[in-house]
Amino acid sequence: MSKKVKIQKPIINNILENIDDVADTIYEKEAIEDSLIENININGIEDVKVKFNTCIFKNTTFEYCNFKKSDITDVVFENCDLSNINFSDSGLYRVEFINCKLIGARFDDSVLTSVTFKDSICKFSNFAFSKFKGVNFEGSDCQSSVFQDVINEKLLLNSVNLNKSVFTGMKLSDVDFTNCSIEDIELTLKDIKGAKFTVVQALDLTRLMGIVIQ
């Protein structure tokens, strides 16, 4: 039986400080806390472990940013472009990505606890070898993304495009794929035990058993 994990929303303070010089703040303090960042570009940040705590990013573009081994807690990214960002080997706790662009984003080897991806483009994103402790994808495009060898304690899917995505080595018991698109998805028979599929999806997955239906 899968563990019961509640997906919690970010806890955001009522009063946040507006910050414009984000790069300088990160390099000086290695942290952004209790802040509202909006309508700016954040460019070329690397070689620094960052702590994001109680923040809202709105209409923000991240370019050439490497946030590997960062700590991200109680943060909302809304209408942001985080394509090709590197969050690998990081901890994300109570984080929301709403209407964001995350093409090629890296979350590999990370721990994601109470993380939501809503109405976002996550094509070619990498979650390999991560740990999911309450992760929700809703109305998002995750085509050709990699979920290989993810330790899954709770994954929720609602109207997600998972075509050509890779789920090998990830236990999918109790995961509901029934309202998702899973054309050419990569997984194995042992991993899908207990997962939920429509009849049409299940017929397509008979290819895993080498069965030819005529």
Backbone as a chain_set.jsonl record, in Angstrom:
{"seq": "MSKKVKIQKPIINNILENIDDVADTIYEKEAIEDSLIENININGIEDVKVKFNTCIFKNTTFEYCNFKKSDITDVVFENCDLSNINFSDSGLYRVEFINCKLIGARFDDSVLTSVTFKDSICKFSNFAFSKFKGVNFEGSDCQSSVFQDVINEKLLLNSVNLNKSVFTGMKLSDVDFTNCSIEDIELTLKDIKGAKFTVVQALDLTRLMGIVIQ", "coords": {"N": [[0.842, -1.196, 0.0], [0.533, 2.211, -0.857], [2.119, 5.118, 0.577], [0.36, 7.628, 2.446], [0.444, 10.804, 1.466], [0.228, 14.186, 1.941], [-0.277, 16.873, -0.219], [0.969, 19.973, 0.232], [0.35, 23.518, 0.204], [2.411, 26.363, -0.66], [3.661, 28.339, 2.027], [3.257, 31.581, 2.434], [4.387, 34.761, 3.421], [2.434, 37.638, 4.372], [3.486, 40.139, 3.905], [5.865, 41.106, 1.658], [9.142, 41.834, 0.504], [10.064, 43.913, -2.179], [12.375, 43.093, -4.663], [14.929, 44.073, -6.836], [17.616, 43.822, -7.594], [18.475, 41.021, -7.935], [20.542, 39.197, -8.631], [22.859, 40.324, -7.421], [22.068, 40.159, -4.741], [21.881, 37.384, -4.393], [24.563, 36.542, -4.779], [25.795, 37.899, -2.704], [24.432, 37.163, -0.332], [23.694, 34.57, -0.716], [21.075, 33.826, -0.699], [17.536, 34.325, -1.067], [14.919, 35.74, 0.516], [11.616, 36.077, 1.89], [10.491, 37.684, -0.19], [9.349, 39.49, -3.121], [9.647, 39.045, -6.469], [9.502, 40.355, -9.615], [8.781, 40.765, -13.124], [11.399, 40.825, -14.291], [14.655, 39.931, -15.664], [16.759, 37.257, -14.866], [20.023, 36.467, -15.005], [22.703, 34.286, -15.878], [23.604, 33.124, -13.392], [25.655, 31.162, -11.404], [27.595, 28.5, -9.847], [26.975, 28.799, -7.154], [25.356, 27.97, -4.153], [22.021, 28.277, -3.527], [19.53, 29.654, -1.365], [16.16, 29.765, -1.473], [13.482, 31.17, 0.095], [10.218, 31.518, 1.156], [9.1, 33.122, -1.09], [7.897, 34.889, -3.991], [7.952, 34.6, -7.405], [7.233, 36.392, -10.249], [6.41, 36.656, -13.672], [9.068, 36.361, -14.501], [12.194, 35.801, -16.058], [14.574, 33.284, -16.287], [17.832, 32.867, -17.249], [20.514, 30.863, -18.322], [21.09, 29.854, -15.74], [22.382, 28.199, -12.942], [21.329, 26.429, -10.398], [22.121, 24.311, -8.825], [22.072, 22.025, -6.087], [20.473, 23.557, -4.367], [18.246, 25.071, -1.913], [14.891, 25.193, -1.743], [12.109, 26.579, -0.543], [8.71, 27.026, 0.231], [7.84, 28.597, -2.086], [6.609, 30.358, -4.92], [6.425, 30.173, -8.37], [5.3, 32.03, -10.948], [4.024, 32.446, -14.158], [6.602, 32.321, -15.271], [9.73, 31.936, -17.023], [11.67, 29.269, -16.999], [13.302, 27.715, -18.532], [15.691, 25.216, -19.23], [16.885, 25.523, -16.771], [18.88, 24.617, -13.926], [18.107, 22.652, -11.36], [19.154, 20.472, -10.139], [19.98, 17.916, -7.709], [18.808, 19.185, -5.526], [16.649, 20.495, -2.886], [13.21, 20.742, -2.825], [10.481, 22.183, -1.328], [7.137, 22.525, -0.679], [6.408, 24.021, -3.136], [5.297, 25.839, -5.984], [4.783, 25.778, -9.465], [3.349, 27.735, -11.727], [1.74, 28.123, -14.728], [4.195, 28.135, -16.129], [7.256, 28.033, -18.058], [9.222, 25.352, -18.583], [11.039, 24.014, -20.173], [13.356, 21.519, -20.761], [14.287, 21.683, -18.151], [16.137, 20.822, -15.195], [15.734, 18.522, -12.647], [16.949, 16.389, -11.577], [18.108, 13.901, -9.245], [17.012, 15.162, -7.04], [14.982, 16.122, -4.166], [11.573, 16.295, -4.056], [9.015, 17.687, -2.425], [5.677, 18.111, -1.818], [5.168, 19.57, -4.276], [3.948, 21.372, -7.01], [3.099, 21.387, -10.428], [1.503, 23.34, -12.555], [-0.466, 23.909, -15.394], [1.779, 24.167, -17.071], [4.683, 24.125, -19.242], [6.647, 21.491, -19.628], [8.368, 20.082, -21.26], [10.921, 17.745, -22.132], [12.063, 17.787, -19.626], [14.022, 16.762, -16.778], [13.778, 14.408, -14.321], [15.138, 12.331, -13.254], [16.196, 9.837, -10.925], [15.256, 11.17, -8.72], [13.346, 11.958, -5.717], [9.991, 11.681, -5.072], [7.72, 13.134, -2.972], [4.916, 13.694, -2.818], [3.93, 15.044, -5.439], [2.48, 16.978, -7.936], [1.199, 17.069, -11.137], [-0.564, 19.082, -13.267], [-2.645, 19.746, -15.949], [-0.474, 20.053, -17.692], [2.342, 19.963, -19.999], [4.372, 17.407, -20.513], [5.918, 16.124, -22.395], [8.319, 13.824, -23.604], [9.825, 13.856, -21.288], [11.927, 12.822, -18.504], [11.564, 10.392, -16.09], [13.029, 8.473, -14.874], [13.89, 5.875, -12.646], [12.851, 7.171, -10.382], [12.079, 7.602, -6.976], [9.047, 6.98, -5.779], [6.667, 8.292, -3.729], [4.288, 9.668, -3.764], [2.525, 10.538, -6.56], [0.622, 12.644, -8.504], [-1.469, 12.924, -11.299], [-3.054, 14.927, -13.673], [-4.694, 15.466, -16.522], [-2.336, 15.478, -18.232], [0.222, 15.67, -20.657], [2.076, 13.053, -21.507], [3.43, 11.906, -23.544], [5.953, 9.968, -25.067], [7.518, 10.053, -22.81], [9.728, 8.903, -20.157], [9.508, 6.339, -17.857], [10.829, 4.25, -16.709], [11.925, 2.01, -14.171], [10.557, 3.209, -12.098], [8.257, 2.934, -9.543], [4.822, 2.626, -9.943], [2.442, 2.221, -8.618], [-0.912, 2.864, -7.809], [-0.887, 5.25, -9.216], [-2.687, 7.351, -11.342], [-3.33, 7.284, -14.649], [-5.408, 7.804, -16.33], [-6.643, 10.082, -17.494], [-4.678, 11.141, -19.009], [-2.312, 11.677, -21.706], [-0.474, 9.117, -23.126], [1.062, 8.214, -25.239], [3.529, 6.244, -26.782], [4.983, 6.026, -24.425], [7.622, 5.128, -22.171], [8.008, 2.358, -20.176], [8.033, -0.375, -17.789], [6.705, -3.716, -17.323], [6.79, -4.593, -14.638], [6.874, -2.213, -13.251], [4.413, -0.959, -13.597], [2.519, -2.206, -12.084], [-0.463, -2.087, -10.326], [-1.036, 0.477, -11.176], [-3.307, 2.845, -12.771], [-5.191, 2.649, -15.713], [-6.93, 3.509, -18.76], [-9.129, 1.422, -20.783], [-8.357, 1.536, -23.473], [-5.754, 2.561, -23.222], [-4.594, 0.468, -21.779], [-4.735, -1.629, -23.633], [-2.915, -0.701, -25.494], [-0.614, -0.913, -23.997], [-0.13, -3.593, -23.959], [1.897, -4.221, -25.619], [4.139, -4.359, -24.115], [4.219, -6.905, -23.248], [4.743, -8.28, -25.449], [2.597, -8.997, -26.981], [0.528, -9.386, -29.789], [-2.27, -7.86, -30.963], [-4.959, -8.582, -33.022]], "CA": [[0.0, 0.0, 0.0], [1.329, 3.428, -0.945], [2.005, 6.016, 1.719], [-0.529, 8.77, 2.294], [1.225, 12.038, 1.533], [-0.601, 15.344, 1.622], [0.416, 17.931, -0.942], [0.704, 21.235, 0.908], [0.613, 24.723, -0.559], [3.445, 27.214, -0.069], [3.292, 29.26, 3.105], [3.843, 32.864, 2.017], [4.086, 35.873, 4.313], [1.568, 38.679, 3.798], [4.311, 41.281, 3.505], [7.089, 40.694, 0.983], [9.99, 42.941, 0.034], [10.362, 43.92, -3.612], [13.812, 43.069, -4.948], [15.295, 44.22, -8.237], [19.003, 43.381, -7.792], [18.455, 39.634, -7.471], [21.858, 38.573, -8.785], [23.746, 40.835, -6.367], [21.612, 39.607, -3.464], [22.243, 35.964, -4.346], [26.004, 36.386, -4.6], [26.2, 38.45, -1.41], [23.812, 36.468, 0.796], [23.371, 33.201, -1.126], [19.683, 33.588, -0.292], [16.456, 35.286, -1.314], [13.903, 35.375, 1.498], [10.516, 37.026, 2.142], [10.635, 38.657, -1.271], [8.569, 39.448, -4.351], [10.475, 39.37, -7.62], [8.614, 40.32, -10.778], [9.059, 41.533, -14.344], [12.824, 41.025, -14.506], [15.454, 38.822, -16.164], [17.853, 36.824, -13.994], [20.901, 35.911, -16.028], [24.082, 33.87, -15.679], [23.985, 32.83, -12.013], [26.177, 29.805, -11.29], [28.626, 28.258, -8.836], [26.53, 29.258, -5.836], [24.219, 27.26, -3.595], [21.07, 29.338, -3.192], [18.37, 29.348, -0.543], [14.953, 30.553, -1.729], [12.547, 30.887, 1.184], [9.056, 32.418, 1.228], [9.244, 34.066, -2.196], [7.054, 34.796, -5.178], [8.545, 35.085, -8.654], [6.205, 36.601, -11.263], [6.86, 37.198, -14.961], [10.525, 36.415, -14.406], [12.917, 34.911, -16.962], [15.872, 32.819, -15.812], [18.663, 32.446, -18.37], [21.841, 30.37, -17.986], [21.192, 29.811, -14.279], [22.685, 26.901, -12.355], [20.99, 26.441, -8.981], [22.365, 22.974, -8.293], [22.216, 21.892, -4.636], [19.792, 24.674, -3.712], [17.166, 24.797, -0.959], [13.782, 26.021, -2.22], [11.021, 26.298, 0.39], [7.598, 27.987, 0.229], [8.1, 29.485, -3.213], [5.696, 30.299, -6.062], [6.871, 30.7, -9.656], [4.089, 32.251, -11.743], [4.306, 33.053, -15.471], [8.052, 32.453, -15.373], [10.451, 31.111, -17.988], [12.794, 28.608, -16.341], [13.814, 26.716, -19.471], [17.089, 24.789, -19.082], [17.425, 25.815, -15.447], [19.429, 23.442, -13.25], [17.76, 22.468, -9.955], [19.533, 19.108, -9.763], [20.535, 17.688, -6.362], [18.245, 20.237, -4.666], [15.464, 20.173, -2.107], [12.078, 21.636, -3.079], [9.45, 21.916, -0.332], [5.985, 23.419, -0.843], [6.744, 24.892, -4.262], [4.349, 25.805, -7.087], [5.103, 26.342, -10.772], [2.054, 28.007, -12.333], [1.856, 28.707, -16.065], [5.615, 28.378, -16.336], [7.951, 27.344, -19.133], [10.294, 24.597, -17.947], [11.59, 23.123, -21.196], [14.725, 21.109, -20.48], [14.677, 21.952, -16.768], [16.733, 19.668, -14.51], [15.412, 18.259, -11.249], [17.497, 15.07, -11.285], [18.741, 13.683, -7.936], [16.445, 16.106, -6.076], [13.834, 15.715, -3.35], [10.441, 17.184, -4.305], [7.987, 17.452, -1.42], [4.565, 19.05, -1.995], [5.506, 20.412, -5.423], [2.889, 21.372, -8.022], [3.332, 21.958, -11.751], [0.154, 23.581, -13.068], [-0.562, 24.636, -16.67], [3.158, 24.503, -17.418], [5.33, 23.385, -20.325], [7.788, 20.815, -19.009], [8.956, 19.171, -22.24], [12.336, 17.395, -22.023], [12.568, 17.973, -18.264], [14.701, 15.581, -16.245], [13.534, 14.14, -12.905], [15.735, 11.023, -12.985], [16.829, 9.548, -9.63], [14.726, 12.048, -7.687], [12.384, 11.381, -4.78], [8.718, 12.407, -5.047], [6.939, 12.974, -1.744], [3.766, 14.555, -3.067], [4.177, 15.873, -6.618], [1.241, 17.089, -8.699], [1.233, 17.671, -12.461], [-1.951, 19.372, -13.647], [-2.792, 20.525, -17.178], [0.868, 20.404, -18.146], [2.91, 19.229, -21.121], [5.626, 16.78, -20.091], [6.395, 15.263, -23.463], [9.749, 13.485, -23.686], [10.507, 14.08, -20.019], [12.533, 11.614, -17.944], [11.243, 10.079, -14.7], [13.698, 7.197, -14.666], [14.371, 5.518, -11.304], [12.327, 8.066, -9.344], [11.462, 6.981, -5.806], [7.732, 7.613, -5.803], [5.76, 8.121, -2.596], [2.973, 10.12, -4.23], [2.509, 11.295, -7.803], [-0.73, 12.901, -8.993], [-1.484, 13.379, -12.693], [-4.378, 15.373, -14.111], [-4.643, 16.067, -17.862], [-0.925, 15.714, -18.522], [0.757, 15.051, -21.861], [3.264, 12.282, -21.156], [3.901, 11.204, -24.735], [7.392, 9.735, -25.229], [8.237, 10.218, -21.559], [10.4, 7.691, -19.687], [9.182, 6.021, -16.473], [11.446, 2.981, -16.336], [12.518, 1.962, -12.848], [9.744, 3.978, -11.152], [7.071, 2.213, -9.115], [3.676, 3.47, -10.293], [1.236, 1.753, -7.943], [-1.919, 3.89, -7.45], [-0.82, 6.425, -10.083], [-3.821, 7.339, -12.269], [-2.988, 7.834, -15.956], [-6.58, 7.642, -17.191], [-6.977, 11.279, -18.288], [-3.423, 11.645, -19.56], [-1.868, 11.128, -22.984], [0.73, 8.334, -22.832], [1.531, 7.595, -26.476], [4.966, 5.941, -26.87], [5.612, 6.131, -23.119], [8.537, 4.031, -21.867], [7.907, 1.804, -18.834], [8.144, -1.824, -17.788], [5.568, -4.396, -16.712], [6.875, -4.66, -13.171], [6.685, -0.882, -12.677], [3.032, -0.469, -13.711], [1.621, -2.98, -11.223], [-1.284, -1.251, -9.457], [-1.355, 1.765, -11.8], [-4.65, 2.896, -13.359], [-5.215, 3.019, -17.124], [-8.171, 3.232, -19.475], [-9.08, 0.201, -21.579], [-7.558, 1.814, -24.673], [-4.359, 2.648, -22.798], [-4.156, -0.87, -21.395], [-4.519, -2.396, -24.855], [-1.665, -0.242, -26.083], [0.494, -1.37, -23.161], [0.118, -5.025, -24.153], [3.159, -4.342, -26.345], [5.177, -4.694, -23.144], [4.214, -8.359, -23.094], [5.007, -8.876, -26.746], [1.356, -9.515, -27.534], [0.014, -8.727, -30.986], [-3.736, -7.964, -31.015], [-5.418, -8.377, -34.403]], "C": [[0.876, 1.245, 0.0], [1.104, 4.316, 0.275], [1.044, 7.154, 1.413], [0.269, 10.046, 2.517], [0.337, 13.188, 1.102], [0.24, 16.393, 0.907], [0.004, 19.28, -0.347], [1.042, 22.41, -0.004], [1.725, 25.526, 0.11], [2.874, 28.128, 1.005], [4.02, 30.576, 2.833], [3.428, 33.962, 2.996], [3.239, 36.925, 3.607], [2.366, 39.868, 3.279], [5.619, 40.765, 2.931], [7.843, 41.926, 0.48], [10.215, 42.809, -1.469], [11.87, 43.998, -3.822], [14.041, 43.183, -6.451], [16.69, 43.65, -8.526], [19.175, 41.946, -7.287], [19.836, 39.0, -7.536], [22.815, 39.028, -7.684], [23.371, 40.248, -5.015], [22.013, 38.148, -3.321], [23.73, 35.791, -4.084], [26.48, 36.898, -3.242], [25.699, 37.591, -0.249], [23.575, 34.979, 0.55], [21.943, 32.835, -0.712], [18.778, 34.714, -0.781], [15.313, 34.867, -0.404], [12.866, 36.485, 1.638], [10.474, 38.111, 1.071], [9.651, 38.412, -2.407], [9.473, 39.92, -5.478], [9.605, 39.281, -8.851], [9.135, 41.208, -11.902], [10.538, 41.831, -14.547], [13.427, 39.787, -15.177], [16.567, 38.527, -15.167], [18.795, 36.002, -14.86], [22.25, 35.482, -15.473], [24.501, 33.634, -14.248], [24.443, 31.373, -11.926], [27.228, 29.738, -10.193], [28.261, 28.853, -7.484], [25.327, 28.436, -5.4], [23.246, 28.299, -3.033], [19.962, 28.805, -2.278], [17.251, 30.308, -0.924], [13.93, 30.188, -0.66], [11.464, 31.955, 1.24], [9.173, 33.522, 0.174], [8.169, 33.839, -3.249], [7.827, 35.394, -6.349], [7.426, 35.197, -9.683], [6.824, 37.196, -12.53], [8.378, 37.372, -14.993], [11.146, 35.397, -15.353], [14.282, 34.585, -16.367], [16.657, 32.317, -17.024], [20.051, 32.033, -17.87], [22.079, 30.374, -16.476], [21.396, 28.376, -13.787], [22.458, 26.986, -10.848], [21.129, 25.049, -8.371], [22.609, 23.021, -6.787], [21.616, 23.08, -3.887], [18.69, 24.186, -2.78], [16.023, 25.75, -1.292], [12.54, 25.667, -1.404], [9.984, 27.421, 0.358], [7.799, 29.057, -0.843], [7.057, 29.259, -4.305], [6.379, 30.925, -7.266], [5.634, 30.819, -10.541], [4.437, 33.013, -13.026], [5.805, 33.29, -15.671], [8.605, 31.533, -16.461], [11.7, 30.567, -17.296], [13.396, 27.535, -17.24], [15.311, 26.494, -19.257], [17.702, 25.15, -17.74], [17.892, 24.519, -14.794], [19.085, 23.484, -11.763], [18.18, 21.077, -9.476], [20.148, 19.074, -8.364], [20.066, 18.748, -5.371], [17.086, 19.691, -3.837], [14.387, 21.201, -2.364], [10.939, 21.24, -2.154], [8.345, 22.981, -0.434], [6.29, 24.486, -1.902], [5.689, 24.724, -5.351], [4.952, 26.453, -8.325], [3.784, 26.505, -11.517], [2.25, 28.731, -13.661], [3.314, 29.071, -16.377], [6.138, 27.588, -17.536], [9.197, 26.699, -18.541], [10.925, 23.612, -18.931], [13.051, 22.815, -20.867], [15.191, 21.377, -19.069], [15.19, 20.68, -16.098], [16.341, 19.643, -13.038], [16.006, 16.918, -10.819], [18.212, 15.058, -9.929], [18.234, 14.653, -6.869], [15.348, 15.456, -5.244], [12.737, 16.744, -3.558], [9.311, 16.809, -3.36], [6.912, 18.528, -1.537], [4.897, 20.075, -3.085], [4.433, 20.254, -6.493], [3.373, 22.048, -9.3], [1.962, 22.114, -12.411], [0.212, 24.414, -14.348], [0.818, 25.071, -17.165], [3.675, 23.613, -18.555], [6.629, 22.809, -19.777], [8.461, 19.833, -19.963], [10.454, 18.989, -21.975], [12.918, 17.667, -20.636], [13.111, 16.655, -17.712], [14.477, 15.481, -14.735], [14.219, 12.845, -12.46], [16.392, 10.97, -11.598], [16.397, 10.525, -8.529], [13.798, 11.286, -6.752], [11.15, 12.264, -4.741], [7.982, 12.096, -3.745], [5.739, 13.917, -1.815], [4.057, 15.52, -4.188], [2.952, 15.819, -7.51], [1.511, 17.782, -10.031], [-0.202, 17.853, -12.932], [-1.973, 20.246, -14.907], [-1.48, 20.911, -17.814], [1.341, 19.488, -19.268], [4.285, 18.713, -20.719], [6.162, 15.821, -21.15], [7.909, 15.073, -23.383], [10.516, 13.831, -22.419], [10.963, 12.753, -19.422], [12.221, 11.511, -16.453], [11.912, 8.763, -14.296], [14.194, 7.044, -13.232], [14.002, 6.557, -10.243], [11.771, 7.225, -8.194], [10.135, 7.691, -5.575], [6.915, 7.282, -4.558], [4.378, 8.681, -2.888], [3.134, 10.989, -5.463], [1.067, 11.413, -8.268], [-0.646, 13.477, -10.397], [-2.898, 13.752, -13.092], [-4.232, 16.11, -15.444], [-3.223, 16.468, -18.24], [-0.542, 14.991, -19.816], [2.087, 14.388, -21.506], [3.81, 11.506, -22.35], [5.423, 11.158, -24.777], [8.19, 9.996, -23.951], [8.754, 8.867, -21.062], [10.114, 7.496, -18.199], [9.847, 4.734, -16.004], [12.097, 3.071, -14.961], [11.761, 2.736, -11.794], [8.48, 3.194, -10.813], [5.848, 3.122, -9.239], [2.369, 2.995, -9.667], [0.376, 2.927, -7.488], [-1.802, 5.173, -8.274], [-1.888, 6.3, -11.167], [-3.437, 8.063, -13.564], [-4.221, 8.039, -16.839], [-6.971, 8.89, -17.98], [-5.73, 11.954, -18.845], [-3.158, 11.019, -20.93], [-0.538, 10.42, -22.761], [1.276, 7.631, -24.089], [3.052, 7.456, -26.473], [5.695, 6.154, -25.548], [6.518, 4.922, -22.891], [8.381, 3.628, -20.402], [8.02, 0.301, -18.935], [6.945, -2.437, -17.069], [5.627, -4.366, -15.194], [6.604, -3.299, -12.522], [5.228, -0.433, -12.675], [2.044, -1.263, -12.865], [0.871, -2.046, -10.273], [-1.6, 0.115, -10.011], [-2.712, 1.688, -12.496], [-4.582, 3.43, -14.791], [-6.615, 2.8, -17.679], [-8.011, 1.931, -20.261], [-8.192, 0.401, -22.808], [-6.076, 1.891, -24.314], [-3.799, 1.262, -22.471], [-3.89, -1.742, -22.612], [-3.205, -1.995, -25.515], [-0.464, -0.769, -25.305], [0.743, -2.87, -23.261], [1.401, -5.249, -24.95], [4.3, -4.707, -25.415], [5.293, -6.195, -22.934], [4.503, -9.066, -24.411], [3.79, -9.465, -27.415], [0.954, -8.708, -28.76], [-1.481, -8.965, -31.05], [-4.187, -7.643, -32.433], [-6.939, -8.329, -34.465]], "O": [[1.842, 1.333, 0.758], [0.053, 4.274, 0.914], [0.925, 7.59, 0.268], [0.713, 10.326, 3.631], [-0.241, 13.161, 0.015], [1.325, 16.756, 1.362], [-1.161, 19.672, -0.415], [1.909, 22.309, -0.872], [1.956, 25.387, 1.311], [1.751, 28.621, 0.895], [5.238, 30.669, 2.983], [2.255, 34.072, 3.354], [3.32, 37.081, 2.389], [1.96, 40.524, 2.32], [6.385, 40.082, 3.609], [7.241, 42.924, 0.084], [10.518, 41.725, -1.968], [12.551, 44.845, -3.246], [13.417, 42.472, -7.238], [16.914, 43.063, -9.585], [19.92, 41.691, -6.341], [20.255, 38.334, -6.589], [23.505, 38.205, -7.083], [24.245, 39.881, -4.23], [22.438, 37.721, -2.247], [24.117, 34.973, -3.249], [27.457, 36.388, -2.692], [26.438, 37.32, 0.698], [23.292, 34.223, 1.479], [21.648, 31.678, -0.414], [19.182, 35.872, -0.894], [14.79, 33.76, -0.535], [13.183, 37.669, 1.524], [10.427, 39.302, 1.379], [9.186, 37.293, -2.625], [9.995, 41.035, -5.455], [9.019, 38.23, -9.112], [9.806, 42.218, -11.69], [10.905, 42.943, -14.926], [12.792, 38.735, -15.248], [17.236, 39.441, -14.684], [18.408, 34.959, -15.388], [22.871, 36.208, -14.697], [25.649, 33.911, -13.9], [23.716, 30.462, -12.323], [27.688, 30.757, -9.679], [29.123, 29.349, -6.758], [24.393, 28.226, -6.175], [23.609, 29.098, -2.17], [19.524, 27.662, -2.406], [17.37, 31.518, -0.727], [13.555, 29.023, -0.528], [11.754, 33.146, 1.356], [9.324, 34.699, 0.503], [7.613, 32.748, -3.376], [8.291, 36.533, -6.293], [6.742, 34.213, -9.964], [7.647, 38.11, -12.469], [8.896, 38.392, -15.449], [10.68, 34.261, -15.441], [15.044, 35.477, -15.994], [16.189, 31.435, -17.744], [20.682, 32.754, -17.097], [23.116, 30.83, -15.995], [20.666, 27.464, -14.175], [23.278, 27.538, -10.114], [20.346, 24.661, -7.505], [23.262, 23.931, -6.278], [22.178, 23.551, -2.899], [18.261, 23.035, -2.853], [16.158, 26.964, -1.145], [11.983, 24.58, -1.557], [10.323, 28.601, 0.445], [7.91, 30.248, -0.55], [6.668, 28.125, -4.583], [6.855, 32.058, -7.203], [4.991, 29.815, -10.847], [5.056, 34.076, -12.986], [6.216, 34.334, -16.178], [8.023, 30.494, -16.773], [12.656, 31.3, -17.042], [13.943, 26.549, -16.746], [16.086, 27.44, -19.121], [18.921, 25.089, -17.586], [17.358, 23.447, -15.08], [19.681, 24.242, -10.999], [17.619, 20.561, -8.51], [20.745, 20.044, -7.897], [20.819, 19.163, -4.49], [16.611, 18.577, -4.058], [14.601, 22.395, -2.154], [10.478, 20.099, -2.184], [8.601, 24.176, -0.291], [6.409, 25.674, -1.603], [5.236, 23.611, -5.617], [5.549, 27.527, -8.255], [3.165, 25.511, -11.899], [2.846, 29.807, -13.716], [3.609, 30.176, -16.832], [5.532, 26.606, -17.964], [10.103, 27.381, -18.063], [11.298, 22.502, -18.552], [13.873, 23.719, -20.715], [16.391, 21.307, -18.803], [14.723, 19.583, -16.405], [16.576, 20.593, -12.291], [15.602, 16.369, -9.793], [18.827, 16.042, -9.518], [18.941, 14.937, -5.902], [14.851, 14.38, -5.577], [12.931, 17.926, -3.277], [8.719, 15.737, -3.485], [7.196, 19.715, -1.377], [4.904, 21.282, -2.843], [4.054, 19.136, -6.841], [3.969, 23.124, -9.268], [1.336, 21.122, -12.783], [0.844, 25.47, -14.394], [0.998, 26.2, -17.619], [3.174, 22.513, -18.79], [7.582, 23.537, -19.499], [9.061, 18.854, -19.519], [11.161, 19.94, -21.641], [14.136, 17.765, -20.486], [12.701, 15.574, -18.135], [14.916, 16.34, -13.97], [13.903, 12.319, -11.392], [17.048, 11.917, -11.163], [17.094, 10.685, -7.527], [13.504, 10.111, -6.974], [11.236, 13.449, -4.418], [7.663, 10.943, -3.457], [5.577, 14.811, -0.984], [4.391, 16.679, -3.944], [2.441, 14.739, -7.808], [1.983, 18.918, -10.07], [-0.968, 16.891, -12.991], [-1.401, 21.336, -14.932], [-1.372, 21.981, -18.414], [0.816, 18.391, -19.462], [5.24, 19.48, -20.6], [6.791, 14.816, -20.819], [8.667, 16.011, -23.135], [11.722, 14.072, -22.467], [10.454, 11.692, -19.784], [12.555, 12.394, -15.663], [11.39, 8.033, -13.454], [14.827, 7.941, -12.675], [14.769, 6.788, -9.309], [11.068, 6.242, -8.427], [10.107, 8.869, -5.217], [6.517, 6.135, -4.354], [3.392, 8.215, -2.317], [3.787, 12.032, -5.427], [0.368, 10.409, -8.411], [0.135, 14.391, -10.663], [-3.834, 12.982, -12.875], [-3.718, 17.228, -15.495], [-2.942, 17.632, -18.527], [-0.933, 13.845, -20.037], [3.085, 15.059, -21.242], [4.571, 10.554, -22.178], [6.097, 12.165, -24.555], [9.411, 10.145, -24.007], [8.278, 7.816, -21.492], [10.429, 8.358, -17.379], [9.447, 4.183, -14.978], [12.734, 4.068, -14.624], [12.27, 2.912, -10.687], [7.717, 2.832, -11.709], [5.831, 4.236, -8.715], [1.294, 3.344, -10.153], [0.868, 3.865, -6.862], [-2.567, 6.108, -8.04], [-1.986, 5.269, -11.833], [-3.244, 9.278, -13.58], [-4.076, 8.418, -18.001], [-7.578, 8.767, -19.044], [-5.715, 13.155, -19.115], [-3.708, 9.97, -21.265], [0.416, 11.024, -22.271], [1.883, 6.565, -23.988], [3.774, 8.415, -26.201], [6.894, 6.433, -25.542], [6.222, 3.822, -23.359], [8.592, 4.439, -19.499], [8.095, -0.248, -20.034], [6.257, -1.762, -16.302], [4.611, -4.135, -14.538], [6.156, -3.236, -11.378], [4.839, 0.387, -11.844], [0.841, -1.009, -12.929], [1.488, -1.305, -9.507], [-2.358, 0.862, -9.392], [-3.21, 0.597, -12.777], [-4.014, 4.489, -15.059], [-7.39, 2.01, -17.142], [-6.907, 1.404, -20.39], [-7.376, -0.458, -23.14], [-5.236, 1.343, -25.028], [-2.673, 0.931, -22.842], [-2.928, -2.51, -22.627], [-2.473, -2.84, -26.031], [0.586, -1.04, -25.889], [1.722, -3.371, -22.707], [1.937, -6.358, -24.955], [5.3, -5.285, -25.839], [6.331, -6.696, -22.499], [4.506, -10.295, -24.481], [3.902, -10.316, -28.298], [1.035, -7.48, -28.755], [-1.931, -10.103, -31.175], [-3.858, -6.592, -32.984], [-7.508, -8.164, -35.543]]}, "num_chains": 1, "name": "protein.A"}
